[in-house]
Amino acid sequence: MEIEIATIGGYEEVGRQMTAVRAGSDIVIFDMGLNLSKVLIHDNLRTEGMHSLDLIDMGAIPDDRIMNDLEGDVQAIVPTHGHLDHIGAISKLAHRYDAPIVATPFTLELVKGELEEEQKFDTDSDLIEMEAGETMTIGDEGCELEFVNVTHSIIQAINPVLHTPEGAIVYGLDKRMDHTPVIGDPIDMERFRELGREDNGVLCYIEDCTNANKKGRTPSESVAREHLRDTLYSMEDYDGGIVATTFSSHIARVKSLIEFARDIGREPLLLGRSMETYSGTAKRIGVDFPSDVEMVGYRHAIEQKLEQIMNDGKENYLPVVTGHQGEPRAMLTRMARGETPYELDEGDKVVFSARVIPEPTNEGQRYQAEKLLGMQGARVYSDIHVSGHLCQEGHYTMLEALQPQNIIPAHQDLSGFSGYVDLASDKGYTLGEDLHTTTNGNIIQLV
Ligand SMILES: [Zn+2]
């Protein structure tokens, strides 16, 4: 059976992930993501009404026209988790394929939200829920799709595996190796090791190289949780304002913030539209998340809530807000500029449970936000965070477990692949033979 991999998007950037695997006449697409930085660079750009081709030209979504060169039928579109760089182009591209969208329940709910907001295209694909550990048949040439549980900075992330008669294709985006996650099960390393030992073994492993240039091992979410507990407990006696911010999609982190706010005698409040979207979804599908926390999404209602906080006393609350990257229109940045009813006083605490995404726009905006907060007298606590992506020792462990015949580094640009190429070369792989560094828009013939 012929096996081909089309590297459509996310092989020259962290963003707009999309990969297609053809096994005989059956094709499975993994991820259809958005490169958010290409959208945010244009002030106030609304993508909901935009045409796919314009977004492709901007570099915002994958250029899937290369799919015409793959001879077969798309049998499934499989987003691995709910981050926008993996699901954000589904509303723009999925309607071109007559195939169901298969994902875990939390991811699928977020996809539904994306499809509902879309104004240009109607997608009538079937939406199929599949949990980690489950499999489904793909086409009629003997392929199966399996979801292996992994851990990442969003809940219900999986690594899909396409079992073909020629061996397994393991799509490894995105994960870290967490044996003590705050929500959900640990990464299923046992299953990865089994895959490496099965008859045909792993024909190809596509790997998340976000942190491939970083040494060591990515800590567990429970480490970030203890760091956060230590930070908030140290503020227990403070009788002024405490505000926290984190990735609104990071449900485990938001859960920790809610719990520690209560531990120090404050009522947590989730403020901002994206906070409401992600936490509301988590609550609705019944994951292990505090069900009684107040969420306010719309600006007018948020302003009223902030007025109420000022009247009741800031010492009774801990607002969790958007703006961890200093985004100009986010709640925290507006607080820093004095544009909201929430007044920051000398000594008030601002907790960033996030790191700055290393990109010039973010770094500049975050610097400005921190300066503005400082001008109001606020004390800033930064980098209470651990990454959601494997570092080098995690990559080494994955190669040991899977023993793949071929590797394709992904989720980075060429310079970002260098650490991974070194590591894989040390393990005996050869660039251009069984280690395929590539760019967007290529087809790699494996069999
Ligand atoms: Zn991700």
Coordinates of C-alpha atoms and ligand atoms in Angstrom, one line a residue:
M1 CA 0.0 0.0 0.0
E2 CA 1.3 3.5 -0.9
I3 CA 1.7 5.8 2.1
E4 CA 2.2 9.5 1.7
I5 CA 2.3 12.4 4.1
A6 CA 1.3 15.9 3.0
T7 CA 2.9 18.6 5.2
I8 CA 0.4 21.3 4.6
G9 CA 0.8 23.9 7.4
G10 CA 2.8 24.4 10.6
Y11 CA 6.1 23.2 9.1
E12 CA 7.5 26.8 8.9
E13 CA 5.8 28.3 11.9
V14 CA 4.1 27.6 15.2
G15 CA 0.6 28.0 14.0
R16 CA -1.8 26.9 11.2
Q17 CA -1.1 23.2 11.7
M18 CA -2.4 20.8 9.0
T19 CA -1.1 17.4 7.9
A20 CA -2.7 14.8 5.6
V21 CA -1.9 11.1 5.6
R22 CA -2.8 9.0 2.5
A23 CA -2.9 5.2 3.0
G24 CA -3.9 3.6 -0.3
S25 CA -7.1 5.5 -1.4
D26 CA -8.0 6.7 2.1
I27 CA -6.9 10.1 3.5
V28 CA -7.0 11.4 7.1
I29 CA -6.4 15.0 7.9
F30 CA -4.8 15.9 11.2
D31 CA -5.6 19.4 12.4
M32 CA -6.7 22.6 10.5
G33 CA -5.3 25.5 12.5
L34 CA -5.0 29.2 12.4
N35 CA -1.8 31.3 12.6
L36 CA -3.2 33.9 15.0
S37 CA -0.2 36.2 14.8
K38 CA -1.0 36.8 11.1
V39 CA -4.5 37.9 12.0
L40 CA -3.6 40.0 15.1
I41 CA -1.0 42.0 13.2
H42 CA -3.9 43.6 11.3
D43 CA -5.7 45.8 13.8
N44 CA -9.3 44.8 14.3
L45 CA -9.4 42.2 11.5
R46 CA -12.6 40.1 11.7
T47 CA -12.0 36.7 10.1
E48 CA -15.6 35.4 10.5
G49 CA -16.7 36.9 7.2
M50 CA -13.5 36.4 5.2
H51 CA -12.9 34.0 2.3
S52 CA -10.5 31.1 2.7
L53 CA -8.3 32.2 -0.2
D54 CA -7.7 35.6 1.3
L55 CA -6.7 34.0 4.6
I56 CA -4.4 31.6 2.8
D57 CA -2.7 34.5 1.0
M58 CA -2.2 36.2 4.4
G59 CA -0.5 33.0 5.7
A60 CA -3.3 32.8 8.4
I61 CA -4.6 29.3 7.4
P62 CA -3.0 26.3 5.7
D63 CA -2.8 26.3 1.9
D64 CA -4.7 23.1 1.4
R65 CA -4.7 23.3 -2.4
I66 CA -1.9 20.7 -2.3
M67 CA -4.7 18.2 -1.3
N68 CA -5.5 18.0 -5.1
D69 CA -2.2 16.2 -5.5
L70 CA -3.2 13.4 -3.1
E71 CA -5.2 10.7 -4.9
G72 CA -7.8 9.4 -2.6
D73 CA -10.8 10.4 -0.5
V74 CA -10.7 12.2 2.8
Q75 CA -12.3 9.9 5.4
A76 CA -11.9 12.0 8.5
I77 CA -10.7 15.4 9.8
V78 CA -9.1 14.9 13.2
P79 CA -8.3 17.9 15.4
T80 CA -5.9 16.8 18.2
H81 CA -7.0 19.4 20.8
G82 CA -8.8 22.7 21.1
H83 CA -6.1 25.3 20.6
L84 CA -6.8 27.6 17.7
D85 CA -3.5 26.7 15.9
H86 CA -5.1 23.3 15.6
I87 CA -8.8 24.0 15.1
G88 CA -9.0 27.6 14.0
A89 CA -9.2 26.9 10.2
I90 CA -11.8 24.1 10.4
S91 CA -14.6 26.7 9.8
K92 CA -12.8 27.9 6.6
L93 CA -11.6 24.6 5.1
A94 CA -13.6 21.6 6.3
H95 CA -16.6 22.4 4.0
R96 CA -14.4 21.4 1.1
Y97 CA -14.2 17.8 2.2
D98 CA -17.0 15.3 2.5
A99 CA -15.7 13.9 5.8
P100 CA -16.7 13.7 9.5
I101 CA -14.8 15.7 12.1
V102 CA -13.6 13.3 14.8
A103 CA -12.4 14.6 18.2
T104 CA -12.7 14.3 22.0
P105 CA -15.8 15.9 23.6
F106 CA -14.1 19.1 24.8
T107 CA -12.3 19.7 21.5
L108 CA -15.5 18.9 19.5
E109 CA -17.5 21.5 21.6
L110 CA -14.9 24.1 20.8
V111 CA -15.1 23.2 17.1
K112 CA -18.9 23.6 17.2
G113 CA -18.4 27.1 18.6
E114 CA -16.0 27.9 15.8
L115 CA -18.5 26.6 13.2
E116 CA -21.4 28.6 14.8
E117 CA -19.4 31.9 14.6
E118 CA -18.4 31.4 11.0
Q119 CA -20.3 33.7 8.6
K120 CA -18.9 32.9 5.2
F121 CA -19.1 29.1 4.9
D122 CA -21.6 26.4 6.0
T123 CA -20.0 23.2 7.2
D124 CA -22.4 20.3 7.5
S125 CA -19.8 17.6 8.4
D126 CA -20.8 15.0 10.9
L127 CA -19.3 15.6 14.3
I128 CA -18.1 12.4 15.9
E129 CA -17.0 12.1 19.5
M130 CA -14.2 9.7 20.3
E131 CA -12.5 9.4 23.6
A132 CA -8.8 8.6 24.3
G133 CA -8.3 4.8 24.1
E134 CA -10.9 4.3 21.5
T135 CA -10.5 3.3 17.8
M136 CA -12.6 3.6 14.6
T137 CA -12.4 2.0 11.2
I138 CA -11.2 4.3 8.4
G139 CA -12.2 3.5 4.8
D140 CA -12.3 -0.2 3.6
E141 CA -8.6 -0.9 3.0
G142 CA -7.8 -2.0 6.5
C143 CA -6.9 1.3 8.3
E144 CA -7.9 2.2 11.8
L145 CA -7.8 5.4 13.7
E146 CA -6.8 5.3 17.4
F147 CA -6.7 8.1 20.0
V148 CA -3.9 7.9 22.6
N149 CA -4.3 10.0 25.7
V150 CA -1.6 12.7 26.1
T151 CA -1.2 15.7 28.4
H152 CA -0.9 19.3 27.2
S153 CA -1.9 22.9 28.3
I154 CA -5.5 22.2 27.4
I155 CA -7.7 19.3 28.6
Q156 CA -8.7 16.2 26.5
A157 CA -5.7 16.4 24.1
I158 CA -4.9 13.2 22.2
N159 CA -2.3 12.0 19.7
P160 CA -4.1 10.2 16.9
V161 CA -2.6 7.1 15.4
L162 CA -3.5 5.9 11.9
H163 CA -2.9 2.1 11.8
T164 CA -2.1 1.1 8.2
P165 CA -1.1 -2.3 6.8
E166 CA 2.4 -0.8 6.5
G167 CA 2.7 0.2 10.1
A168 CA 1.4 3.0 12.4
I169 CA 1.5 6.7 11.6
V170 CA 1.7 8.5 15.0
Y171 CA 0.8 12.2 14.9
G172 CA 2.5 13.6 18.0
L173 CA 1.2 17.2 18.2
D174 CA 0.9 18.7 20.9
K175 CA 2.0 17.3 24.3
R176 CA 4.2 17.2 27.3
M177 CA 4.8 14.1 29.4
D178 CA 2.7 14.7 32.5
H179 CA 2.4 11.8 35.0
T180 CA 0.5 14.0 37.6
P181 CA -1.8 16.3 35.6
V182 CA -4.3 18.5 37.5
I183 CA -7.2 17.4 35.4
G184 CA -7.6 14.1 33.4
D185 CA -5.4 11.0 33.1
P186 CA -1.6 10.9 32.8
I187 CA 0.0 10.5 29.4
D188 CA -0.4 6.9 28.1
M189 CA 3.2 6.0 27.8
E190 CA 2.4 2.3 28.1
R191 CA 0.4 2.5 24.8
F192 CA 3.2 4.4 23.0
R193 CA 5.7 1.7 24.1
E194 CA 3.3 -1.0 22.9
L195 CA 3.0 0.7 19.5
G196 CA 6.7 0.6 19.2
R197 CA 6.8 -3.1 19.8
E198 CA 3.8 -4.2 17.6
D199 CA 4.4 -6.3 14.4
N200 CA 4.7 -3.5 11.8
G201 CA 5.8 -1.0 14.4
V202 CA 5.7 2.7 13.8
L203 CA 6.2 3.6 10.2
C204 CA 6.3 7.4 10.9
Y205 CA 6.2 9.8 13.8
I206 CA 5.3 13.4 13.3
E207 CA 6.7 15.3 16.3
D208 CA 5.8 18.6 18.2
C209 CA 9.1 20.5 18.1
T210 CA 7.9 23.7 19.8
N211 CA 10.6 23.2 22.6
A212 CA 13.0 21.1 20.6
N213 CA 15.8 23.6 21.3
K214 CA 15.3 23.4 25.1
K215 CA 17.3 21.1 27.3
G216 CA 15.9 19.0 30.1
R217 CA 12.4 17.9 30.8
T218 CA 9.1 19.9 30.9
P219 CA 7.7 19.8 34.5
S220 CA 4.2 18.6 35.3
E221 CA 1.2 20.9 35.6
S222 CA 1.2 20.0 39.3
V223 CA 4.5 21.9 39.6
A224 CA 2.9 25.1 38.2
R225 CA 0.0 24.4 40.6
E226 CA 2.3 24.3 43.6
H227 CA 4.1 27.5 42.4
L228 CA 0.7 29.2 42.1
R229 CA -0.4 28.0 45.5
D230 CA 2.8 29.3 47.1
T231 CA 2.4 32.7 45.3
L232 CA -1.3 33.2 46.3
Y233 CA -0.9 31.9 49.8
S234 CA 1.9 34.5 50.3
M235 CA -0.8 37.1 49.6
E236 CA -3.2 35.8 52.2
D237 CA -2.8 38.8 54.6
Y238 CA -3.0 41.4 51.8
D239 CA -6.1 43.5 52.1
G240 CA -6.1 45.2 48.7
G241 CA -6.6 44.1 45.1
I242 CA -5.3 40.9 43.6
V243 CA -5.8 40.2 39.9
A244 CA -4.7 37.1 38.0
T245 CA -4.4 36.3 34.3
T246 CA -3.7 33.1 32.4
F247 CA -4.5 31.4 29.1
S248 CA -8.3 31.1 29.1
S249 CA -8.1 27.7 27.4
H250 CA -5.9 26.4 30.2
I251 CA -8.7 24.8 32.2
A252 CA -6.4 23.1 34.7
R253 CA -4.7 26.4 35.5
V254 CA -7.9 28.3 35.8
K255 CA -9.2 25.6 38.2
S256 CA -6.1 26.0 40.4
L257 CA -6.6 29.8 40.4
I258 CA -10.2 29.3 41.5
E259 CA -9.3 26.9 44.3
F260 CA -6.4 29.0 45.7
A261 CA -8.5 32.2 45.5
R262 CA -11.0 30.5 47.8
D263 CA -8.3 29.2 50.1
I264 CA -7.2 32.7 50.8
G265 CA -10.7 33.9 51.4
R266 CA -11.5 35.6 48.1
E267 CA -14.3 35.0 45.6
P268 CA -12.9 34.1 42.2
L269 CA -14.5 35.6 39.1
L270 CA -13.7 34.7 35.5
L271 CA -14.0 37.9 33.4
G272 CA -13.8 38.1 29.6
R273 CA -15.4 36.5 26.7
S274 CA -12.7 33.8 26.1
M275 CA -12.7 32.9 29.8
E276 CA -16.4 32.3 29.6
T277 CA -16.1 30.3 26.4
Y278 CA -13.5 27.8 27.5
S279 CA -14.5 27.5 31.2
G280 CA -18.2 27.4 30.3
T281 CA -17.5 24.6 27.9
A282 CA -15.5 22.7 30.5
K283 CA -18.3 23.1 33.0
R284 CA -21.0 22.1 30.5
I285 CA -19.3 18.8 29.5
G286 CA -18.8 17.9 33.1
V287 CA -15.0 17.8 33.5
D288 CA -13.5 18.1 37.0
F289 CA -13.9 21.8 37.2
P290 CA -15.6 24.0 39.9
S291 CA -19.2 24.3 38.8
D292 CA -20.1 27.2 41.0
V293 CA -17.7 29.9 39.8
E294 CA -19.1 33.1 38.3
M295 CA -18.2 33.9 34.7
V296 CA -18.9 37.2 33.0
G297 CA -18.3 37.4 29.3
Y298 CA -19.6 40.7 27.9
R299 CA -18.1 44.0 28.4
H300 CA -21.1 45.9 29.8
A301 CA -21.7 43.1 32.4
I302 CA -18.0 43.1 33.3
E303 CA -18.0 46.8 33.9
Q304 CA -21.0 46.4 36.2
K305 CA -19.2 43.5 38.0
L306 CA -16.1 45.6 38.5
E307 CA -18.2 48.5 39.9
Q308 CA -19.7 46.0 42.4
I309 CA -16.2 44.8 43.4
M310 CA -15.1 48.4 44.0
N311 CA -18.2 49.0 46.2
D312 CA -18.0 45.7 48.1
G313 CA -14.2 45.9 48.6
K314 CA -11.4 44.6 46.4
E315 CA -10.1 42.4 49.3
N316 CA -13.1 40.1 48.9
Y317 CA -12.4 39.1 45.2
L318 CA -9.9 37.7 42.9
P319 CA -10.7 38.5 39.3
V320 CA -9.2 36.1 36.7
V321 CA -8.9 38.1 33.5
T322 CA -7.7 38.0 29.9
G323 CA -4.5 39.8 28.9
H324 CA -1.5 37.6 29.9
Q325 CA 0.3 38.6 26.7
G326 CA -0.5 42.3 27.2
E327 CA -3.0 42.3 24.3
P328 CA -4.1 45.9 23.9
R329 CA -7.8 45.3 24.1
A330 CA -7.7 42.6 26.8
M331 CA -9.2 43.2 30.3
L332 CA -5.9 43.4 32.2
T333 CA -4.4 45.9 29.8
R334 CA -7.5 48.1 30.0
M335 CA -7.3 47.9 33.8
A336 CA -3.6 49.0 33.6
R337 CA -4.6 52.0 31.5
G338 CA -7.3 52.9 34.0
E339 CA -10.1 52.3 31.5
T340 CA -12.2 50.1 33.7
P341 CA -14.0 50.8 37.0
Y342 CA -11.4 48.6 38.8
E343 CA -8.9 50.9 40.3
L344 CA -5.4 49.6 41.0
D345 CA -3.7 51.0 44.2
E346 CA -0.2 51.1 45.4
G347 CA 0.8 47.5 46.4
D348 CA -2.0 45.7 44.6
K349 CA -0.8 42.3 43.2
V350 CA -1.0 41.2 39.6
V351 CA -0.2 37.5 38.9
F352 CA 0.8 36.4 35.4
S353 CA 0.3 32.6 35.3
A354 CA 1.7 32.5 31.8
R355 CA 5.0 33.1 30.1
V356 CA 5.5 35.7 27.3
I357 CA 5.2 33.9 24.0
P358 CA 8.6 34.7 22.5
E359 CA 7.6 36.8 19.6
P360 CA 8.4 40.6 19.1
T361 CA 4.7 41.7 19.1
N362 CA 3.9 39.9 22.3
E363 CA 7.1 40.9 24.0
G364 CA 6.5 44.6 23.2
Q365 CA 2.8 44.5 24.3
R366 CA 3.6 42.6 27.5
Y367 CA 6.4 45.0 28.4
Q368 CA 4.0 47.9 27.9
A369 CA 1.3 46.3 30.0
E370 CA 3.7 45.6 32.9
K371 CA 5.0 49.2 32.7
L372 CA 1.4 50.6 32.8
L373 CA 0.6 48.3 35.8
G374 CA 3.7 49.5 37.5
M375 CA 2.7 53.1 37.0
Q376 CA -0.5 52.4 38.9
G377 CA 1.6 51.0 41.7
A378 CA 0.8 47.3 41.1
R379 CA 3.4 44.6 42.0
V380 CA 3.8 42.1 39.2
Y381 CA 4.4 38.4 39.7
S382 CA 5.4 36.8 36.3
D383 CA 6.1 33.4 34.8
I384 CA 4.1 31.2 37.2
H385 CA 3.8 28.6 34.5
V386 CA 5.1 25.4 32.9
S387 CA 5.1 24.8 29.2
G388 CA 2.7 22.4 27.5
H389 CA 5.3 21.0 25.1
L390 CA 8.0 18.4 25.4
C391 CA 11.7 19.5 25.8
Q392 CA 14.6 17.4 24.7
E393 CA 14.5 14.6 27.3
G394 CA 10.8 14.1 26.5
H395 CA 11.7 13.8 22.8
Y396 CA 14.3 11.3 23.6
T397 CA 11.9 9.2 25.7
M398 CA 9.3 9.3 22.9
L399 CA 11.9 8.0 20.3
E400 CA 12.8 5.2 22.8
A401 CA 9.2 4.3 23.2
L402 CA 8.0 4.4 19.6
Q403 CA 11.2 3.4 17.7
P404 CA 9.8 5.0 14.5
Q405 CA 11.2 4.1 11.1
N406 CA 10.7 7.7 9.9
I407 CA 10.4 11.0 11.7
I408 CA 9.0 14.3 10.5
P409 CA 9.6 17.3 12.8
A410 CA 6.7 19.8 12.9
H411 CA 5.2 22.8 14.8
Q412 CA 8.3 25.0 14.3
D413 CA 10.3 26.7 11.7
L414 CA 13.6 25.4 10.3
S415 CA 15.8 26.9 13.0
G416 CA 13.4 25.5 15.6
F417 CA 13.9 22.0 14.2
S418 CA 17.7 22.2 14.8
G419 CA 17.7 20.8 18.3
Y420 CA 15.5 17.9 17.3
V421 CA 17.7 17.1 14.2
D422 CA 20.7 16.9 16.5
L423 CA 18.9 14.7 19.0
A424 CA 17.5 12.4 16.3
S425 CA 20.9 12.2 14.6
D426 CA 22.5 11.2 17.8
K427 CA 20.0 8.3 17.9
G428 CA 21.0 7.1 14.5
Y429 CA 18.5 8.9 12.2
T430 CA 19.9 10.4 8.9
L431 CA 18.6 13.7 7.5
G432 CA 17.1 13.1 4.1
E433 CA 16.8 9.4 4.6
D434 CA 14.6 8.6 7.6
L435 CA 14.6 12.1 9.2
H436 CA 12.5 14.4 7.0
T437 CA 12.7 18.1 7.8
T438 CA 10.4 19.8 5.5
T439 CA 8.4 22.9 4.7
N440 CA 4.7 23.7 4.1
G441 CA 3.2 22.2 0.9
N442 CA 5.3 19.1 0.4
I443 CA 4.4 15.5 0.0
I444 CA 6.7 12.8 1.5
Q445 CA 6.4 9.4 0.0
L446 CA 7.0 6.8 2.7
V447 CA 5.9 3.6 1.0
Ligands
ZN1 ZN -1.6 23.2 21.6

